[in-house]
Amino acid sequence: MAACQNAAGRLTRADKPIGSKQLTEARGVQAGQVADAKTVTGYQRAVKAVATVKPASCDASLGTSDLRSAADRMDAAAAKREDQDKSIERAAKAVLASRDAKTLADAKSDLNGRRDEAAKLLGDSDGKVADNATRDALSKAIDQAGGVKGDKAKDYQDAANALRSAMDQINASMQAKAEADAQAAGQAAPAPVVQQAAPVQRSAPSYGGDGYAPSYRPSVNRGGGWSAPAPAPAPAPAPAAPQGGGSNWRERLNSQKPIGNHGCNPDGSCGIG
C-alpha cells in the first residue's frame, strides 16, 4: 500500500501546471516576434500533448497485486508527465531565444539605418541651423552608435534613441533658422510704393461767333506719328428756288424762239419772256 500511495503523490505533483517564468513569457510570444516561427509551433504542440491522469485508488481492501499494479501505472504516468514538462520547458526556452535573436537583429538593423539618416542630416544641415551645438551633439551620437558591440539588444536600442533625439533637435534648429531668415528678409524688403495717377484735366469747349469751335487743336504729324484728322468743311448751301413759279430763268430762256439770225427783235432789243 505504501508504494501505491507514493506513486499517487508523485503523479499528483507532476500533474500540476508548470508555473515557471519562462513558460509564462513563452505563452505570450507570437510567430511574428521570433526569428524562427517553428519554435512557436513546437511549443504549442508540446503543451497540447499533455494529458491529465488521475491517481488510482490505493484502498486497503485491494489485494497486494492490485496495489502494486496501480502503483506501477501511476509511476509510469508521472514519469511521462515529467518528461512532457521538460519538453515544454525546452520548447519555451527555444521560443524566448528566438524572440531575443529577432529583437537583437532588429535593433542592429534599426541602428544602422538610423546612423545613415543621421549622417545625411548632419551634412544637409551645415549652415542651416540656428544653434550649431545641435550638429555637434549629433556628430557625437553618430560616433557613439558606431562603437556599440555585443549581443544586448538594449545597447543598440539606446544608441538608436540617442540618434533620434539628436536628429529631432537639429530639425527643430533648422526650422527656427528658416523662420528667422524669412522674418529678416521680410523686414529688409522695401515697402511697396503706391503711386496715384494724376487726374486728367480737360478744358471746356468754347463757343464763339455763329458756330462751335473746339478749344483743342490736333497735333501735327511729325516723325510718322498719328494725328487726329481735321474736321471736314461744311457743304455749300443749295441754290434757292426762284420765286413765283416752278421754273427758273434758264428754262424760260431756252423756251424762247429765235428771231432772225441773232435771236433778238427787229428793233435790236432782246427780250426775255
XYZ file of C-alpha atoms in Angstrom:
273
model
C 0.000 0.000 0.000
C 2.845 2.410 0.720
C 4.231 2.017 -2.782
C 0.799 2.808 -4.231
C 0.428 5.913 -2.111
C 3.913 7.149 -3.046
C 3.158 6.697 -6.740
C -0.116 8.593 -6.320
C 1.673 11.517 -4.686
C 4.286 11.617 -7.427
C 1.604 11.693 -10.111
C -0.273 14.476 -8.351
C 2.830 16.624 -8.155
C 3.721 16.003 -11.822
C 0.223 16.908 -12.941
C 0.418 20.418 -11.539
C 0.759 23.156 -14.208
C 4.256 24.468 -14.684
C 4.415 27.998 -13.378
C 7.937 28.992 -14.328
C 8.707 32.486 -15.583
C 9.950 31.167 -18.919
C 6.727 29.339 -19.641
C 4.713 32.408 -18.700
C 6.685 34.557 -21.165
C 6.560 31.954 -23.908
C 2.768 31.811 -23.805
C 2.520 35.433 -24.959
C 5.013 35.246 -27.855
C 3.576 35.252 -31.385
C 5.091 33.794 -34.546
C 5.884 37.251 -35.919
C 8.011 38.088 -32.902
C 10.605 35.351 -33.336
C 13.397 34.673 -35.780
C 12.159 31.112 -36.352
C 8.398 30.604 -36.316
C 8.843 26.847 -35.870
C 9.802 27.408 -32.254
C 6.333 28.765 -31.531
C 4.536 25.885 -33.218
C 6.814 23.389 -31.417
C 5.965 24.929 -28.089
C 2.265 24.784 -28.853
C 2.475 21.082 -29.771
C 4.331 20.286 -26.541
C 1.632 21.944 -24.464
C -1.195 20.145 -26.269
C 0.474 16.754 -25.774
C -0.056 16.862 -22.024
C -2.930 14.729 -20.763
C -4.125 14.789 -17.186
C -4.058 11.395 -15.452
C -5.903 10.971 -12.179
C -4.218 8.909 -9.446
C -5.548 5.390 -8.903
C -7.155 4.249 -5.683
C -4.930 2.739 -3.028
C -7.733 1.325 -0.929
C -6.703 -1.211 1.697
C -9.374 -3.592 0.500
C -7.399 -4.175 -2.686
C -5.038 -7.061 -2.855
C -1.309 -6.713 -2.894
C -1.082 -7.405 -6.603
C -3.735 -4.817 -7.391
C -1.986 -2.226 -5.296
C 1.320 -2.977 -6.988
C -0.263 -2.743 -10.432
C -1.859 0.617 -9.564
C 1.468 1.919 -8.269
C 3.230 0.893 -11.469
C 0.629 2.625 -13.646
C 0.845 5.822 -11.650
C 4.649 5.802 -11.680
C 4.636 5.439 -15.464
C 2.077 8.240 -15.867
C 4.076 10.502 -13.566
C 7.306 9.792 -15.453
C 5.585 10.569 -18.753
C 4.195 13.786 -17.394
C 7.596 14.782 -16.047
C 9.093 14.197 -19.494
C 6.336 16.284 -21.065
C 7.016 19.094 -18.644
C 10.679 19.014 -19.589
C 9.732 19.140 -23.276
C 7.520 22.154 -22.619
C 10.320 23.910 -20.793
C 12.772 23.248 -23.630
C 10.224 24.498 -26.169
C 9.633 27.622 -24.099
C 13.356 28.337 -23.932
C 13.588 27.938 -27.709
C 10.750 30.428 -28.190
C 12.354 33.007 -25.934
C 15.782 32.539 -27.522
C 14.292 33.003 -30.990
C 12.451 36.090 -29.786
C 15.643 37.564 -28.344
C 17.547 36.800 -31.555
C 14.992 38.672 -33.623
C 14.949 41.554 -31.167
C 18.731 41.833 -31.395
C 18.749 41.631 -35.194
C 16.028 44.267 -35.436
C 17.884 46.539 -33.016
C 21.094 46.281 -35.035
C 19.271 46.935 -38.301
C 17.408 49.903 -36.860
C 20.613 51.409 -35.511
C 22.419 51.030 -38.843
C 19.569 52.700 -40.689
C 19.356 55.449 -38.113
C 23.087 56.128 -38.422
C 22.764 56.548 -42.195
C 19.890 59.008 -41.761
C 21.805 60.902 -39.098
C 24.926 61.190 -41.261
C 22.869 62.578 -44.149
C 21.107 65.072 -41.894
C 24.437 66.178 -40.459
C 25.694 67.031 -43.937
C 22.471 68.653 -45.114
C 22.184 70.855 -42.021
C 25.555 72.561 -42.439
C 24.943 76.305 -42.196
C 21.200 75.813 -41.810
C 20.773 75.598 -38.026
C 20.138 78.322 -35.501
C 22.407 76.627 -32.946
C 25.430 74.751 -34.257
C 25.695 72.887 -30.941
C 22.915 70.626 -32.169
C 25.133 69.455 -35.022
C 27.961 68.776 -32.587
C 25.625 66.665 -30.460
C 24.504 64.657 -33.475
C 28.078 64.077 -34.591
C 28.912 62.738 -31.141
C 25.868 60.454 -31.135
C 26.893 59.036 -34.513
C 30.344 58.189 -33.209
C 28.926 56.522 -30.112
C 26.488 54.476 -32.168
C 29.324 53.128 -34.263
C 31.044 51.795 -31.160
C 28.165 49.655 -29.872
C 29.096 45.953 -29.712
C 27.834 42.797 -28.048
C 24.605 40.828 -28.058
C 22.425 43.028 -25.874
C 19.597 44.493 -27.874
C 19.091 47.251 -25.325
C 22.517 48.733 -26.068
C 21.627 49.119 -29.747
C 18.175 50.441 -28.906
C 19.609 53.059 -26.552
C 22.075 54.224 -29.214
C 19.277 54.490 -31.773
C 17.163 56.523 -29.351
C 20.092 58.894 -28.761
C 20.424 59.422 -32.510
C 16.710 60.032 -32.858
C 16.761 62.654 -30.105
C 19.774 64.451 -31.621
C 18.125 64.461 -35.054
C 14.949 65.954 -33.613
C 16.979 68.789 -32.090
C 18.653 69.543 -35.428
C 15.324 69.559 -37.258
C 13.923 71.991 -34.702
C 17.005 74.206 -35.025
C 16.742 74.196 -38.822
C 13.094 75.188 -38.596
C 13.931 78.016 -36.206
C 16.614 79.369 -38.540
C 14.350 79.169 -41.572
C 11.660 81.156 -39.766
C 14.180 83.731 -38.549
C 15.610 84.155 -42.051
C 12.153 84.611 -43.514
C 11.300 87.241 -40.913
C 14.554 89.114 -41.520
C 14.005 89.066 -45.268
C 10.525 90.484 -44.802
C 11.815 93.341 -42.671
C 14.632 94.183 -45.089
C 12.415 94.329 -48.164
C 11.288 97.931 -49.054
C 7.654 98.693 -48.657
C 5.808 98.888 -51.964
C 5.232 102.463 -53.189
C 1.678 103.185 -54.184
C 1.573 105.840 -56.917
C -1.627 107.710 -57.633
C -2.255 108.720 -61.213
C -2.614 112.486 -61.782
C -6.163 113.483 -62.711
C -6.685 114.189 -66.409
C -7.651 117.818 -66.956
C -9.925 118.615 -69.859
C -10.711 122.200 -70.894
C -14.274 123.109 -71.514
C -15.227 123.796 -75.158
C -15.551 127.473 -76.159
C -18.331 128.911 -78.197
C -17.795 131.990 -80.407
C -19.267 133.614 -83.444
C -22.010 131.660 -85.138
C -20.732 128.151 -84.527
C -18.940 125.806 -82.163
C -15.167 125.563 -82.213
C -13.257 123.059 -80.062
C -10.699 124.508 -77.672
C -8.054 121.957 -78.658
C -6.160 121.548 -81.916
C -4.971 118.287 -83.382
C -1.231 117.808 -83.244
C 0.827 117.900 -86.413
C 2.047 114.552 -87.590
C 5.779 114.595 -87.032
C 8.097 111.706 -87.311
C 5.492 109.260 -88.568
C 3.167 109.540 -85.541
C -0.592 109.569 -85.790
C -2.542 112.828 -85.526
C -6.235 113.469 -85.425
C -7.745 114.444 -88.874
C -9.024 117.986 -89.466
C -12.783 118.371 -89.417
C -14.437 118.186 -92.885
C -15.677 121.552 -94.355
C -19.359 122.231 -94.208
C -21.194 121.604 -97.562
C -22.184 124.648 -99.709
C -25.827 125.614 -99.398
C -28.094 124.526 -102.268
C -29.388 127.343 -104.588
C -32.699 128.729 -103.572
C -35.668 128.068 -105.841
C -36.949 131.200 -107.771
C -39.999 132.943 -106.522
C -43.192 132.882 -108.464
C -43.155 129.784 -110.477
C -41.773 126.410 -110.571
C -39.224 127.076 -113.454
C -36.071 129.153 -113.403
C -34.784 131.741 -115.900
C -32.673 129.218 -117.808
C -35.709 127.216 -118.729
C -37.566 130.303 -119.801
C -34.649 131.439 -121.954
C -34.419 128.152 -123.680
C -38.141 128.188 -124.416
C -37.892 131.422 -126.449
C -37.934 131.060 -130.228
C -35.107 132.820 -132.018
C -35.934 135.926 -134.061
C -33.943 136.305 -137.167
C -30.449 135.042 -137.175
C -29.369 136.549 -133.891
C -32.240 135.644 -131.653
C -33.350 139.294 -130.938
C -36.234 141.538 -132.073
C -36.043 143.555 -135.321
C -35.634 146.765 -133.329
C -32.460 145.391 -131.857
C -33.832 144.565 -128.423
C -33.527 141.138 -126.978
C -36.187 140.439 -124.515
C -36.641 137.653 -122.074
C -40.093 136.286 -121.585
